[in-house]
mmCIF file of C-alpha atoms in Angstrom:
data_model
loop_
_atom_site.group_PDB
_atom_site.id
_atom_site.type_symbol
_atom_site.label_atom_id
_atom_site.label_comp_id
_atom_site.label_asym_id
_atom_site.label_seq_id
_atom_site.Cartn_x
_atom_site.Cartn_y
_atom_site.Cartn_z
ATOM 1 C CA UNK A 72 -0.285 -80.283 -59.576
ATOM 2 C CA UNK A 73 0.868 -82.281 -62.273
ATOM 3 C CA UNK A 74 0.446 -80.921 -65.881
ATOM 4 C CA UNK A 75 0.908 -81.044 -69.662
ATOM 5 C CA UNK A 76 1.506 -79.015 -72.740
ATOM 6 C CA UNK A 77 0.536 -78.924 -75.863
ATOM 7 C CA UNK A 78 -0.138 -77.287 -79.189
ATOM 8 C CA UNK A 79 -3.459 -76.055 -79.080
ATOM 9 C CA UNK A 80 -5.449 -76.068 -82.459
ATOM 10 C CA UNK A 81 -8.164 -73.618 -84.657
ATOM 11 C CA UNK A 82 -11.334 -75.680 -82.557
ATOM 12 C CA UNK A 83 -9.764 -74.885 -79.484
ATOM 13 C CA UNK A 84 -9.323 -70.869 -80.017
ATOM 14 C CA UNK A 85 -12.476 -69.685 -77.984
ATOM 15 C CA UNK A 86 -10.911 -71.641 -75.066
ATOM 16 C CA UNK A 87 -7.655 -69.630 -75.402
ATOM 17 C CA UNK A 88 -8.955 -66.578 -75.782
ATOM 18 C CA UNK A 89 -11.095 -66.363 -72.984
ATOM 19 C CA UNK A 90 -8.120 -67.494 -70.748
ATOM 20 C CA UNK A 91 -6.393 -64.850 -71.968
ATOM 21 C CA UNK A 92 -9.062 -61.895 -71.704
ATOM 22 C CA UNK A 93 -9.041 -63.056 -68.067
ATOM 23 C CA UNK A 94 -5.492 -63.283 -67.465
ATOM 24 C CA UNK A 95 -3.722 -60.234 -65.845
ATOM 25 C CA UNK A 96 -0.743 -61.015 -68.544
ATOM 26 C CA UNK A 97 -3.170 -61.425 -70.956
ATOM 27 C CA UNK A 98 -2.675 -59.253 -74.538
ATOM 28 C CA UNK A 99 -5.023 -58.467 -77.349
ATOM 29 C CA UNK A 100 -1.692 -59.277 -79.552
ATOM 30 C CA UNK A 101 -2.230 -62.981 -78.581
ATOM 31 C CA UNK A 102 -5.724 -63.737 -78.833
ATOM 32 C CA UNK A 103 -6.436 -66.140 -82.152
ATOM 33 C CA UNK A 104 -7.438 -62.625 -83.415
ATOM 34 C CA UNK A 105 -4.160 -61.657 -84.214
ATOM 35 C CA UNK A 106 -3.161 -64.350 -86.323
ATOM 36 C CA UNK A 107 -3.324 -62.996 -89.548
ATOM 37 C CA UNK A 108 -1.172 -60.168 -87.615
ATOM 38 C CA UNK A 109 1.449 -61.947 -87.265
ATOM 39 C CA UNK A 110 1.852 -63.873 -90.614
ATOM 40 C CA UNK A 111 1.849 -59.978 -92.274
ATOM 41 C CA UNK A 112 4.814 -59.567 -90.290
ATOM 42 C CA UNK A 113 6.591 -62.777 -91.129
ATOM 43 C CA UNK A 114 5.756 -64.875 -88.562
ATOM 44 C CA UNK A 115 3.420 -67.808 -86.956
ATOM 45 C CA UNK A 116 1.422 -68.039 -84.018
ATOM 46 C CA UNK A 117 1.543 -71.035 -82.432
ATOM 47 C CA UNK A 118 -0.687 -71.581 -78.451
ATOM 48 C CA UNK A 119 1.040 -74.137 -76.224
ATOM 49 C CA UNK A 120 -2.027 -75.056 -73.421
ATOM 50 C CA UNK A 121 -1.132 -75.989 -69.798
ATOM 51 C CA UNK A 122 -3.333 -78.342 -68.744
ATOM 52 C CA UNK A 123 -4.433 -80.374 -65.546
ATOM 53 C CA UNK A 124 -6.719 -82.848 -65.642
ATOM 54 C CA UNK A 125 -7.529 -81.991 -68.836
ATOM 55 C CA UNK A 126 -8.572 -78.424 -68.112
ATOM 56 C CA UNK A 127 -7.105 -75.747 -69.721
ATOM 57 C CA UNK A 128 -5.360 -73.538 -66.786
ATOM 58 C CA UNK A 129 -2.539 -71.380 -68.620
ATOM 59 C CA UNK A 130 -0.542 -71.277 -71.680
ATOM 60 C CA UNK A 131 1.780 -69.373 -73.594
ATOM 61 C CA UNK A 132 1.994 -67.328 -77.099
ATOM 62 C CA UNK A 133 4.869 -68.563 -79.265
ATOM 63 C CA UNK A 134 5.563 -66.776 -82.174
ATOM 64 C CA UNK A 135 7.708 -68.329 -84.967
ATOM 65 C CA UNK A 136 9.634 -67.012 -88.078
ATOM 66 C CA UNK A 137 11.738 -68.863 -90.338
ATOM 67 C CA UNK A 138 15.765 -68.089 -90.695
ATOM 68 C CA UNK A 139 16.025 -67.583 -94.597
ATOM 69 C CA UNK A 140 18.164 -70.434 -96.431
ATOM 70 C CA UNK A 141 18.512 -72.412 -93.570
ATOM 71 C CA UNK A 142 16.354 -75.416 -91.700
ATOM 72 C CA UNK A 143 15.745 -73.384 -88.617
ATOM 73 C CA UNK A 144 13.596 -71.113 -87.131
ATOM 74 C CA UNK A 145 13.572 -68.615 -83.953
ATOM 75 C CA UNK A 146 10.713 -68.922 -81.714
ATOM 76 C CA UNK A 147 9.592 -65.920 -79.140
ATOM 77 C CA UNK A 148 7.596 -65.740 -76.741
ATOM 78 C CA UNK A 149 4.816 -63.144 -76.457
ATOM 79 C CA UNK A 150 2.999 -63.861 -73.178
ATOM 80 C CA UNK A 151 3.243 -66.709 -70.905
ATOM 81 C CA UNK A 152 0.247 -67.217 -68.718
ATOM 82 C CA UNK A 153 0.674 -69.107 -65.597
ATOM 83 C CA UNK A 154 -1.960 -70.885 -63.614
ATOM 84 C CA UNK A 155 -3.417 -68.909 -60.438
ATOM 85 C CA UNK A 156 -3.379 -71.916 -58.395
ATOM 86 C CA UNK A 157 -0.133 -73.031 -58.803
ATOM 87 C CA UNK A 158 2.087 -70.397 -60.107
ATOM 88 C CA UNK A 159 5.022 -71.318 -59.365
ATOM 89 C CA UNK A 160 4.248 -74.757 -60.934
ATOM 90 C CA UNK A 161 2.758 -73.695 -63.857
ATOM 91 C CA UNK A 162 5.795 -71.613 -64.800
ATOM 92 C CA UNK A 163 8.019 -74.048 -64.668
ATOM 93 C CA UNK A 164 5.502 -75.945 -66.617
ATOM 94 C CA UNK A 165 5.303 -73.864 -69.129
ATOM 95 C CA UNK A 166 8.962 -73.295 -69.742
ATOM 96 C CA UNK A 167 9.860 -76.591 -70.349
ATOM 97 C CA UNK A 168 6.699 -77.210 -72.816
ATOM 98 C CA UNK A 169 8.137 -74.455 -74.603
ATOM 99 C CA UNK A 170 11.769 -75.106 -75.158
ATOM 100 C CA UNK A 171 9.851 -78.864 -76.055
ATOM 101 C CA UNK A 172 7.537 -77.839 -78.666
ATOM 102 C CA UNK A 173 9.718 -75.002 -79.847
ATOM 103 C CA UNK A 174 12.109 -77.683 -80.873
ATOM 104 C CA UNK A 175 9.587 -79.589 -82.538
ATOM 105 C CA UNK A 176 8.978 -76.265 -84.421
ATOM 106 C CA UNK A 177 12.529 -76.508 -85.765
ATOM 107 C CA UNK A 178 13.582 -73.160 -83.097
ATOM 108 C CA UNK A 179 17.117 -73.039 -82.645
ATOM 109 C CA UNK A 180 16.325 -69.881 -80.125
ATOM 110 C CA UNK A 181 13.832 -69.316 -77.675
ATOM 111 C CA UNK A 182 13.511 -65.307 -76.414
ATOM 112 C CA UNK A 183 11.440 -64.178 -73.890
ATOM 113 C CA UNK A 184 9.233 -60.846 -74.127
ATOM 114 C CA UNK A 185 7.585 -61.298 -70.970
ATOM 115 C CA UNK A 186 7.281 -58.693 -68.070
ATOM 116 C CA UNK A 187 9.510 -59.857 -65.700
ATOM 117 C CA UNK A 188 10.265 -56.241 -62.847
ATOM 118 C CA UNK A 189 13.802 -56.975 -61.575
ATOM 119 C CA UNK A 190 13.539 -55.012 -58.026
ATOM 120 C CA UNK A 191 10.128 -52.755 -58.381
ATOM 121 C CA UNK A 192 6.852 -55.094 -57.107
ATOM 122 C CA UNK A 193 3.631 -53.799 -58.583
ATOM 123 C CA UNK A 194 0.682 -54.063 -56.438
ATOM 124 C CA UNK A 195 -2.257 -56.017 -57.394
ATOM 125 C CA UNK A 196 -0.389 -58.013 -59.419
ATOM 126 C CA UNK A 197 1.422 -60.879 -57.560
ATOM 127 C CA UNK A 198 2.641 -63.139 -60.192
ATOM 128 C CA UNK A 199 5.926 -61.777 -60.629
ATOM 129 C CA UNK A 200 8.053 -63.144 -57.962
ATOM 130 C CA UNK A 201 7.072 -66.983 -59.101
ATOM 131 C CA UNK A 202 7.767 -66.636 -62.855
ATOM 132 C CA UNK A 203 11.479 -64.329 -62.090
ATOM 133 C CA UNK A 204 12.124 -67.482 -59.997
ATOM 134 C CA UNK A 205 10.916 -69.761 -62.670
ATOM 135 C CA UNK A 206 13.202 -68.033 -65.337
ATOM 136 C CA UNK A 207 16.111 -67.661 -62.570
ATOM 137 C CA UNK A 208 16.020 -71.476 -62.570
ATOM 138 C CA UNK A 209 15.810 -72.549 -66.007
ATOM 139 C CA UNK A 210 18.589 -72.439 -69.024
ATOM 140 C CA UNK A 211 17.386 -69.311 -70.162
ATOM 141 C CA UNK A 212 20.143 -65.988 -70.452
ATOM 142 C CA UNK A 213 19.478 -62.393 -70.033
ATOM 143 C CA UNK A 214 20.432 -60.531 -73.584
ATOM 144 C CA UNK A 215 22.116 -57.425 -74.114
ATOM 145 C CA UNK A 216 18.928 -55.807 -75.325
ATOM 146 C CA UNK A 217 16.764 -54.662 -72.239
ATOM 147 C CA UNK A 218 14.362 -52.479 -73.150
ATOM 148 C CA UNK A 219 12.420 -50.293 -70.710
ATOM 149 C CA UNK A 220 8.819 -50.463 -69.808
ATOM 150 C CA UNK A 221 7.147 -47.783 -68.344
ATOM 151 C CA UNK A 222 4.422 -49.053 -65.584
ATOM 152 C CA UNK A 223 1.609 -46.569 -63.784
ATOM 153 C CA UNK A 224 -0.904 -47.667 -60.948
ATOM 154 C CA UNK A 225 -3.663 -46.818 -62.153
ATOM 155 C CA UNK A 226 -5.164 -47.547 -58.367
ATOM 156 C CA UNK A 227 -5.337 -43.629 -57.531
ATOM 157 C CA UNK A 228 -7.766 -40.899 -58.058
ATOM 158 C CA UNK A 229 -7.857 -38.289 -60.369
ATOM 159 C CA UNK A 230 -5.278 -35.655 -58.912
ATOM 160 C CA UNK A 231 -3.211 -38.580 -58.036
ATOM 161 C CA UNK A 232 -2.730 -39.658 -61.556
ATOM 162 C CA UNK A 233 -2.438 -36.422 -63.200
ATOM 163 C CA UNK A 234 0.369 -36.189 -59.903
ATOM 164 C CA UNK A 235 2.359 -38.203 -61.998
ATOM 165 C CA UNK A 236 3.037 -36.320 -64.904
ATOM 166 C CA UNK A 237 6.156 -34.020 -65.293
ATOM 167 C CA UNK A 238 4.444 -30.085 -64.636
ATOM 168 C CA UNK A 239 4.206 -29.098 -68.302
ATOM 169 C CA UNK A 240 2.529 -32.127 -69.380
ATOM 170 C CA UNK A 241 0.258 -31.444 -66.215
ATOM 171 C CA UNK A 242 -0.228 -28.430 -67.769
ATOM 172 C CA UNK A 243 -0.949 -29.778 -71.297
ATOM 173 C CA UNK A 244 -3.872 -31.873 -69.214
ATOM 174 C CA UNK A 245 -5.785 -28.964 -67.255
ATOM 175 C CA UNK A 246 -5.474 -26.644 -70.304
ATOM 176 C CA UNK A 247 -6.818 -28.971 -73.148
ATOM 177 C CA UNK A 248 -9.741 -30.005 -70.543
ATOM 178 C CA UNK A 249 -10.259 -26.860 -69.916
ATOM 179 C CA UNK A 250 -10.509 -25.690 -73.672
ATOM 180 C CA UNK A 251 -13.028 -28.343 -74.828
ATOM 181 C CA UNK A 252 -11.040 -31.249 -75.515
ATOM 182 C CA UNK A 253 -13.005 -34.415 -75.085
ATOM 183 C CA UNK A 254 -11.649 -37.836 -75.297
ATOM 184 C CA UNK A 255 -14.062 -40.757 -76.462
ATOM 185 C CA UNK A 256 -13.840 -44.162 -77.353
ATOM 186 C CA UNK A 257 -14.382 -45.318 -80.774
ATOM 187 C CA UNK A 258 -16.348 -48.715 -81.396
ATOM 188 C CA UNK A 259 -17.220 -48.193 -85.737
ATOM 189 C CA UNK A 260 -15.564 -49.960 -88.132
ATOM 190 C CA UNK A 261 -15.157 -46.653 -90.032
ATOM 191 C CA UNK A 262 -13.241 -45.053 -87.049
ATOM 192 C CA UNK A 263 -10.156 -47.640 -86.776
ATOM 193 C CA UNK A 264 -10.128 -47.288 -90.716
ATOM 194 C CA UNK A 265 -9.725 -43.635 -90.179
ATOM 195 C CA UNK A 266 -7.278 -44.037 -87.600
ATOM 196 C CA UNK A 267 -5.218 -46.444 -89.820
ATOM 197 C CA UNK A 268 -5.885 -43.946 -92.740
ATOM 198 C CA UNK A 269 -4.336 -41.252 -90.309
ATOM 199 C CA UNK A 270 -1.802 -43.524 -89.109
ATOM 200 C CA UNK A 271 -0.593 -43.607 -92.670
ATOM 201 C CA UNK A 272 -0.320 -40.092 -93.474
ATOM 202 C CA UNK A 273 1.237 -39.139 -90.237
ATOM 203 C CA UNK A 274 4.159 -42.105 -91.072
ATOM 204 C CA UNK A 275 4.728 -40.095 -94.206
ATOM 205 C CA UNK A 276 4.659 -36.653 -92.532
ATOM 206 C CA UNK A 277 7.245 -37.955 -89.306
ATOM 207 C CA UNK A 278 9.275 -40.313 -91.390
ATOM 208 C CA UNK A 279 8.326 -43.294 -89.156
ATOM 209 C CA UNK A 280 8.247 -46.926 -90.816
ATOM 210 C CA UNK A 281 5.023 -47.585 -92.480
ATOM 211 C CA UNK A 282 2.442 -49.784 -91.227
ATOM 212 C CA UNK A 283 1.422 -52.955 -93.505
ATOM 213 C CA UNK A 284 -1.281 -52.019 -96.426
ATOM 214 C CA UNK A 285 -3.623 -54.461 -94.589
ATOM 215 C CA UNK A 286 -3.057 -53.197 -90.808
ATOM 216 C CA UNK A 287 -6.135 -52.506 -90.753
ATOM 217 C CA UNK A 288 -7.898 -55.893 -91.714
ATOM 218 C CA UNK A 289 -5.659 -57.551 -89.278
ATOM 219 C CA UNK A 290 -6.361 -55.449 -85.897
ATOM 220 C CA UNK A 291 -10.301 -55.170 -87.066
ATOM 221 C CA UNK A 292 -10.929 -58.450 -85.453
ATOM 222 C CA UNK A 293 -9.169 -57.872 -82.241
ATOM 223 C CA UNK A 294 -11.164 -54.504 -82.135
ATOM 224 C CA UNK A 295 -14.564 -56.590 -82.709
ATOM 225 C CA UNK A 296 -14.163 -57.939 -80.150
ATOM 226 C CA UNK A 297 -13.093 -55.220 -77.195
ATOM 227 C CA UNK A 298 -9.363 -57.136 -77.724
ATOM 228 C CA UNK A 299 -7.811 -53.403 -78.797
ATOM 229 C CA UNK A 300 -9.766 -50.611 -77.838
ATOM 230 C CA UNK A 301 -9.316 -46.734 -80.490
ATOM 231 C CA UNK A 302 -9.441 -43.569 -78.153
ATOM 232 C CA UNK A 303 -9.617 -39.959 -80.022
ATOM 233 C CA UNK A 304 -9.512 -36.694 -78.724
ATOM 234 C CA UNK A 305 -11.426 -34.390 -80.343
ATOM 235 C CA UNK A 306 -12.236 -30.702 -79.841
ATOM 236 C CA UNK A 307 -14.438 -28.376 -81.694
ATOM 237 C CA UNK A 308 -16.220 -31.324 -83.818
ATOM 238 C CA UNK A 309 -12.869 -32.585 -85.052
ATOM 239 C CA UNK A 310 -10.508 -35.632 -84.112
ATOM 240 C CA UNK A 311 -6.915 -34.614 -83.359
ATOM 241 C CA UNK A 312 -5.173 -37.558 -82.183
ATOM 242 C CA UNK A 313 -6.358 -41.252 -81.768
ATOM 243 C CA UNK A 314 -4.573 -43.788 -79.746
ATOM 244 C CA UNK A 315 -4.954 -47.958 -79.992
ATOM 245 C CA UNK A 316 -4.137 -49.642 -76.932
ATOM 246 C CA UNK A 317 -3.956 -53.233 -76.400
ATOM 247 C CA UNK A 318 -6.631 -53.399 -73.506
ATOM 248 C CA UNK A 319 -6.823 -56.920 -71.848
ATOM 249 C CA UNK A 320 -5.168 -57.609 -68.802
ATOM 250 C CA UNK A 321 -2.554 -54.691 -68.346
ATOM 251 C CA UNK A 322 -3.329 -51.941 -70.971
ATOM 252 C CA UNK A 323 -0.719 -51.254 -72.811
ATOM 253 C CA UNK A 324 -0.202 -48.112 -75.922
ATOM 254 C CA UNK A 325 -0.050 -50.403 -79.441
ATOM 255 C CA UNK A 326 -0.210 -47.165 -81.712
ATOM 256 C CA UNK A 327 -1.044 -43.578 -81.865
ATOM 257 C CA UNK A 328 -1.928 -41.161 -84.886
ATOM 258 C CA UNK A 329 -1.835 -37.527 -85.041
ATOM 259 C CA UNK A 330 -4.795 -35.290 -86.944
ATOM 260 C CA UNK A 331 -3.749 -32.173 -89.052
ATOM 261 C CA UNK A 332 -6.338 -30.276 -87.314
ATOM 262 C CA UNK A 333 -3.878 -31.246 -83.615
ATOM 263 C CA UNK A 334 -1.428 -28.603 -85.154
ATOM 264 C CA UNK A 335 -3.937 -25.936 -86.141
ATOM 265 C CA UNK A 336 -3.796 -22.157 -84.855
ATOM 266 C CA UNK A 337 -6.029 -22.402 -81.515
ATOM 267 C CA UNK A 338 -5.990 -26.248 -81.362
ATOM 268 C CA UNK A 339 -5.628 -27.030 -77.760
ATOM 269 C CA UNK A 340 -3.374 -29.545 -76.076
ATOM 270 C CA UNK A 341 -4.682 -33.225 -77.251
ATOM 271 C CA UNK A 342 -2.018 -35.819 -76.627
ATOM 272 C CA UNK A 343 -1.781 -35.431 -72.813
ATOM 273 C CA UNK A 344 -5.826 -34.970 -72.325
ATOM 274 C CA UNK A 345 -5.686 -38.434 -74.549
ATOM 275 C CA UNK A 346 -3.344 -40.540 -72.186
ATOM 276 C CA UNK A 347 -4.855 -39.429 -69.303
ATOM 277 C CA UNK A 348 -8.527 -39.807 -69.958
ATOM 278 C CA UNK A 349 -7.408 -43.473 -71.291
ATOM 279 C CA UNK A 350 -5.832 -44.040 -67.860
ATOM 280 C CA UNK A 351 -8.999 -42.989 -65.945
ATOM 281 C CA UNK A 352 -10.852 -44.894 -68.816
ATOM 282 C CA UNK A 353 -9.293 -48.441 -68.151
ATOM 283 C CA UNK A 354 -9.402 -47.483 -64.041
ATOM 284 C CA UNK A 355 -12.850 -46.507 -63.877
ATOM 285 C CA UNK A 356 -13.484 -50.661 -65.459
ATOM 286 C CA UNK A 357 -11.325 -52.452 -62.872
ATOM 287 C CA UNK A 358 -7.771 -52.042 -64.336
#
C-alpha cells in the first residue's frame, strides 16, 4: 500500500472524526471537538491524514505548544490511528509523516502518548504488536517518565468483573447496590455544568489543581456529540459522585467529582457502584 500524509484542514473535520469514533485507539480528546480544549491549555491541534488513493484510512493527533522566547515548539502525539488493512504499513506511515510535518511545525521534539503494552497482549485488540514494531524501528527513545495504565477486559460477565476488584471495594459494590444506589447516564446540558460546578468545589475542598473557568464550554461539544459520556450515582434523589469518561474506542476515566451529600451520615458506598456500573455500561454497547 503506498500512502501519504498530510495536514488535514477545518472542511475536512467530519471525515476525521468519524475515523476516529470508529477507531479502537480512537479518543474523544482528539475529535475536532476538542480544539478549543487544547488552545485553553496552551496548545494546538493539528490532524495529519494517512491516505491511499486518496481515501482517508488513518491519521494521527499532534498537539503543539510553543517553547517561550525561543523559535521552537514541542509537538506530542495524542493518538495515532493506523490503517486496519495494512497496519504495519500504516504505522510506519504515519511516523515518518509526523516527524515531517512536525518539523514543518517548527517541533524540535516529538513524544509519544500512545498505548503501546510492552509484554501483556489484550484480546480483541490486535494492533499492538505492528505499531511496538513500528516504534522499535524508528528514531524514536523511550523516556524516563513511564507512566502506568491500568487496562480491564471488559469481555466478562457480571461476577467476573466485580471478580476483579480488591474484597473491600467488592464490598463497597454489593453494599451501595444493595442500599439504593443507582448509577445513570447524564445527556443535559445542565448536568455536565453541574458536574463542572461540582468539579470546582471539590478542587477547592481536596486541594487538587483547578480546572480552566471555561472547562465546561470546551468538553460541551465533545459531550454533544456522545464523544465524552457524564455518569452519576445517585441515591435517595440526590447525585453523589459523577464521573466523565472519554468513551470512543477504549473508554477511558477523563474526570470525576464528588457530591457533599457522598459524605453524609447514611450515604451509601457511591464511587465503586459508579466504576462498575460504567464498566457494565460501555460492555453491555460492544466495548
Amino acid at each position: 500500500m503506498v500512502y501519504e500524509t498530510k495536514l488535514l484542514d477545518v472542511a475536512q473535520a467530519d471525515d476525521w472524526d468519524g475515523l476516529v469514533s470508529a477507531h479502537p485507539f480512537g479518543r474523544g480528546l482528539v475529535t475536532s471537538c476538542s480544539r478549543r480544549h487544547w488552545e485553553l491549555n496552551g496548545w494546538s491541534l493539528h490532524v495529519v491524514g494517512l491516505f491511499a488513493d486518496k481515501v482517508l484510512r488513518g491519521g494521527s493527533a499532534m498537539v503543539i505548544k510553543r517553547i517561550p522566547r525561543t523559535p521552537w515548539s514541542l509537538a506530542r502525539v495524542e493518538a495515532l490511528l493506523m490503517d486496519a488493512g495494512d497496519r504495519s504499513g500504516s504505522a510506519v506511515a504515519l511516523l515518518k509523516g509526523l516527524e515531517r510535518h512536525a518539523r514543518a511545525l517548527g517541533a524540535a521534539e516529538i513524544e509519544l502518548r500512545v498505548p503501546i503494552p510492552e509484554s501483556v497482549p489484550i484480546d480483541g485488540v490486535d494492533y499492538y504488536p505492528e505499531l511496538r514494531d513500528a516504534v522499535a524501528g524508528s528514531s524514536y527513545e523511550m523516556g524516563t517518565f513511564r507512566p502506568a495504565t491500568y487496562l480491564v477486559s471488559l469481555d466478562a460477565d457480571d461476577e467476573a468483573l466485580l471478580g476483579g476488584y480488591g474484597s473491600k471495594c467488592r464490598r463497597d459494590v454489593r453494599k451501595g447496590l444493595r442500599e439504593g444506589v443507582a448509577v445513570e447516564e447524564m445527556r443535559k446540558t445542565e448536568d455536565i455544568r453541574l458536574f463542572f460546578e461540582a468539579r470546582g468545589r471539590m478542587a477547592e475542598r481536596k486541594g487538587l489543581d483547578h480546572l480552566s473557568a471555561s472547562a465546561f464550554e470546551t468538553f460541551l461539544p465533545m459531550f454533544e456529540r456522545g464523544y465524552v459520556r457524564l455518569f452519576a450515582a445517585m441515591h435517595a434523589g440526590r447525585t453523589c459522585n459523577m464521573a466523565l469518561v472519554d468513551g470512543l474506542g477504549m473508554p477511558r476515566y477523563t474526570l470525576g467529582a464528588s457530591m457533599a451529600a457522598a459524605f453524609e451520615k447514611g450515604t451509601p458506598p457511591t464511587g465503586q457502584p459508579l466504576h462498575y456500573e460504567i464498566m457494565r455500561w460501555f460492555r453491555d454497547r460492544g466495548a
